[in-house]
XYZ file of C-alpha atoms in Angstrom:
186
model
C 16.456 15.263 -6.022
C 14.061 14.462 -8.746
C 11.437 17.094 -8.765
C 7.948 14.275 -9.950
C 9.953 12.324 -6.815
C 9.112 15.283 -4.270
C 5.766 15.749 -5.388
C 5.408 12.242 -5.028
C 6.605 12.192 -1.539
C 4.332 15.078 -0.227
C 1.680 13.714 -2.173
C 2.199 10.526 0.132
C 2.797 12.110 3.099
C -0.615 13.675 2.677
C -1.725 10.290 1.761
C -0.164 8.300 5.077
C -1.671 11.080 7.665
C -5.432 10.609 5.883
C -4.756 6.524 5.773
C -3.530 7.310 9.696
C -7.038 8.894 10.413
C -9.362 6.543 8.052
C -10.075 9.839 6.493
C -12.177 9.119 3.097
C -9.941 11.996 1.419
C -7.370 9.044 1.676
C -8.663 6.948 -1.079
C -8.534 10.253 -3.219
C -4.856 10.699 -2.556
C -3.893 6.971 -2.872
C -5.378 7.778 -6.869
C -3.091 10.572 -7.086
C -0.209 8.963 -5.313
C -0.612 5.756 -7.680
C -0.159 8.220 -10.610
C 2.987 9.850 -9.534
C 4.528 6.384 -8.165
C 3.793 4.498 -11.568
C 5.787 6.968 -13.686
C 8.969 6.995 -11.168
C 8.999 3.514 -10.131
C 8.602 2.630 -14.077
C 11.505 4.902 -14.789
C 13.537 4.384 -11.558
C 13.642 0.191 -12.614
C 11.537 -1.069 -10.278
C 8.931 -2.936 -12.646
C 6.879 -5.062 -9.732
C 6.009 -1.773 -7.629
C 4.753 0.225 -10.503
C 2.833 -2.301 -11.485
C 1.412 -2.754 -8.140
C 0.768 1.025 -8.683
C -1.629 0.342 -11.524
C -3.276 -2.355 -9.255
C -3.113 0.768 -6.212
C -5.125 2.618 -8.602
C -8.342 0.406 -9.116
C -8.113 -1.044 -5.684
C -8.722 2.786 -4.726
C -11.445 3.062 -6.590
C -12.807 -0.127 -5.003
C -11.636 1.178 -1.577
C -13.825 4.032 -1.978
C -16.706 2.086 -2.816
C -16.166 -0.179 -0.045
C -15.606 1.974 3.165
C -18.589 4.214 1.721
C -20.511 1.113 2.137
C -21.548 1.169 -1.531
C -20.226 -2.561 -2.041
C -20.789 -5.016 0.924
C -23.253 -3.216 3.133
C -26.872 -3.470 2.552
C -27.537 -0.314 5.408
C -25.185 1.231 2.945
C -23.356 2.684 6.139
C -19.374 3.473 6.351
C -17.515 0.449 7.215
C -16.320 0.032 10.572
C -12.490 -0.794 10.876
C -12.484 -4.629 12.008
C -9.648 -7.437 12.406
C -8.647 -9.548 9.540
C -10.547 -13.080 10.286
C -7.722 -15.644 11.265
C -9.176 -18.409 9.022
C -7.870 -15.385 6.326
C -3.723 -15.670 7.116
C -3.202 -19.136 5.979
C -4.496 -17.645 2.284
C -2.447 -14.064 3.177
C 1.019 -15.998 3.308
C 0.042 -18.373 0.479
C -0.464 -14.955 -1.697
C 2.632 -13.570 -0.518
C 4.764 -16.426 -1.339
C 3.459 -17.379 -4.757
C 2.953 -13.691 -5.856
C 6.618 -13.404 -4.735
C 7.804 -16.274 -6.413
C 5.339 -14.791 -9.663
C 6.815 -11.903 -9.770
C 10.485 -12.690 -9.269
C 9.882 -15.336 -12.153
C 9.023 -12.707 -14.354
C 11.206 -9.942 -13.807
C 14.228 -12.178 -14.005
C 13.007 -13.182 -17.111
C 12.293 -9.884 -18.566
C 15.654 -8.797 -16.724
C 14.697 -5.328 -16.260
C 14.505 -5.188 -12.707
C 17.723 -4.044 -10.863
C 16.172 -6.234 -7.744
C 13.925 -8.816 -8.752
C 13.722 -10.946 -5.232
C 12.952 -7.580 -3.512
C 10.775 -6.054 -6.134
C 8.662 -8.847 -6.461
C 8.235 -9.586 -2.776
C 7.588 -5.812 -1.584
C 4.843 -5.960 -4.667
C 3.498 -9.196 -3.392
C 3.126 -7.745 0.156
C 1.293 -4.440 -1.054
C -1.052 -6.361 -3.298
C -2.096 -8.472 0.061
C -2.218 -4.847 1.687
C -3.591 -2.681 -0.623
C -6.409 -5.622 -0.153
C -6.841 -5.706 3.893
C -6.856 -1.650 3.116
C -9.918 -1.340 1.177
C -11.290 -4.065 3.550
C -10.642 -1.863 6.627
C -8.423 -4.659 8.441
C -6.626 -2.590 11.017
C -3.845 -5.681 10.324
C -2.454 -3.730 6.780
C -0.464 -1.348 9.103
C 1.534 -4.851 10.161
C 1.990 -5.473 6.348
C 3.134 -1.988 5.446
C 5.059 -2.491 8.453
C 6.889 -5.271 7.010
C 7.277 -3.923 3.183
C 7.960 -0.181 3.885
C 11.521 -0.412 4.884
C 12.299 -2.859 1.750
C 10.794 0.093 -0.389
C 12.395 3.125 1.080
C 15.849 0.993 0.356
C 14.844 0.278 -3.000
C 14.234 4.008 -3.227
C 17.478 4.691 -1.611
C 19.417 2.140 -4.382
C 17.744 3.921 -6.950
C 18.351 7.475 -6.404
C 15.053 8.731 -5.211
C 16.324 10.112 -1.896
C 12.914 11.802 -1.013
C 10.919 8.669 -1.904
C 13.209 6.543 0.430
C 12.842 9.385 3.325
C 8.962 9.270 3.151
C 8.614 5.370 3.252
C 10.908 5.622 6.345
C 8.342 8.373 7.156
C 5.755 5.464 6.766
C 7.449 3.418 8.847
C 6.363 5.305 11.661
C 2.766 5.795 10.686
C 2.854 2.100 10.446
C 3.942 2.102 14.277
C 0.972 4.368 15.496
C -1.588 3.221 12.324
C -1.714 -0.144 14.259
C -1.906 1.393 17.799
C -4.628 3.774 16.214
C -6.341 1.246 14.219
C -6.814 -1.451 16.807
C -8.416 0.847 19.407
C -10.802 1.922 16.562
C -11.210 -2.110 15.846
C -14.830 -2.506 16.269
């Protein structure tokens, strides 16, 4: 195993049990994380999830901002974990589909991308994520849900064996993160 790819993966184990407990020393850790994951997805092929790394990184620094209640809260308080408003999905599966579309467009142009339908799409879905996240939707453990097991494959394909057994790791935070998260659900 890769030695920046196990530091990496207890890096984001750290960062999955403080995401589990809406911890603020998650937001932290998702900076760090976002560092190690842009250098080994960028050098492991997968183009559309380092990328989405770089985006991981400034929606952290918004995430902070937000759950402090620095942006969006006039008391200034914490946010409270809520539910995603339903008039929000129809626009959450747009997103998906065109940044899927997006992204495999340009990475089978560019041709760089061992995987370019499941690159794009598991970037599209953490973009929405990384988004409901920083918004405190306890609904982003049902999108992790649904692009961690794409990513620990990709991982897998590519040779970074520790990377693929944390996001199956994730899988099961994504399990109890919703059963967590929606009894916290103000």
């Amino acid at each position: 195993m890769k030695t920046l790819d196990i530091i990496g993966a207890v890096i984001g184990l750290a960062y999955v049990v403080s995401e589990y407990r809406a911890d603020r020393w998650f937001w932290p850790l998702c900076l760090l994380m976002s560092v190690f994951y842009i250098v080994i997805d960028f050098t492991s092929g997968l183009y559309a999830n380092g990328s989405i790394c770089c985006y991981n990184f400034l929606m952290s620094i918004y995430g902070i901002l937000v759950w402090r209640g620095i942006l969006g809260r006039k008391d200034k308080a914490e946010r409270p974990i809520t539910s995603c408003p339903a008039a929000y999905w129809p626009w959450i599966v747009l997103a998906v589909a065109a940044l899927t579309v997006a992204m495999h467009g340009l990475l089978a142009l560019l041709q760089e991308s061992q995987y370019p339908w499941l690159d794009g799409f598991s970037a599209a879905v953490s973009i929405v994520a990384m988004w409901m996240l920083a918004r405190k939707y306890w609904e982003q453990w049902v999108m992790w849900l649904v692009v961690n097991p794409i990513m620990a494959a990709l991982f897998w394909l590519t040779g970074n064996h520790a990377s693929a057994a944390l996001y199956v790791v994730f899988v099961v935070f994504c399990i109890l993160g919703i059963i967590r998260w929606k009894k916290l659900c103000v």
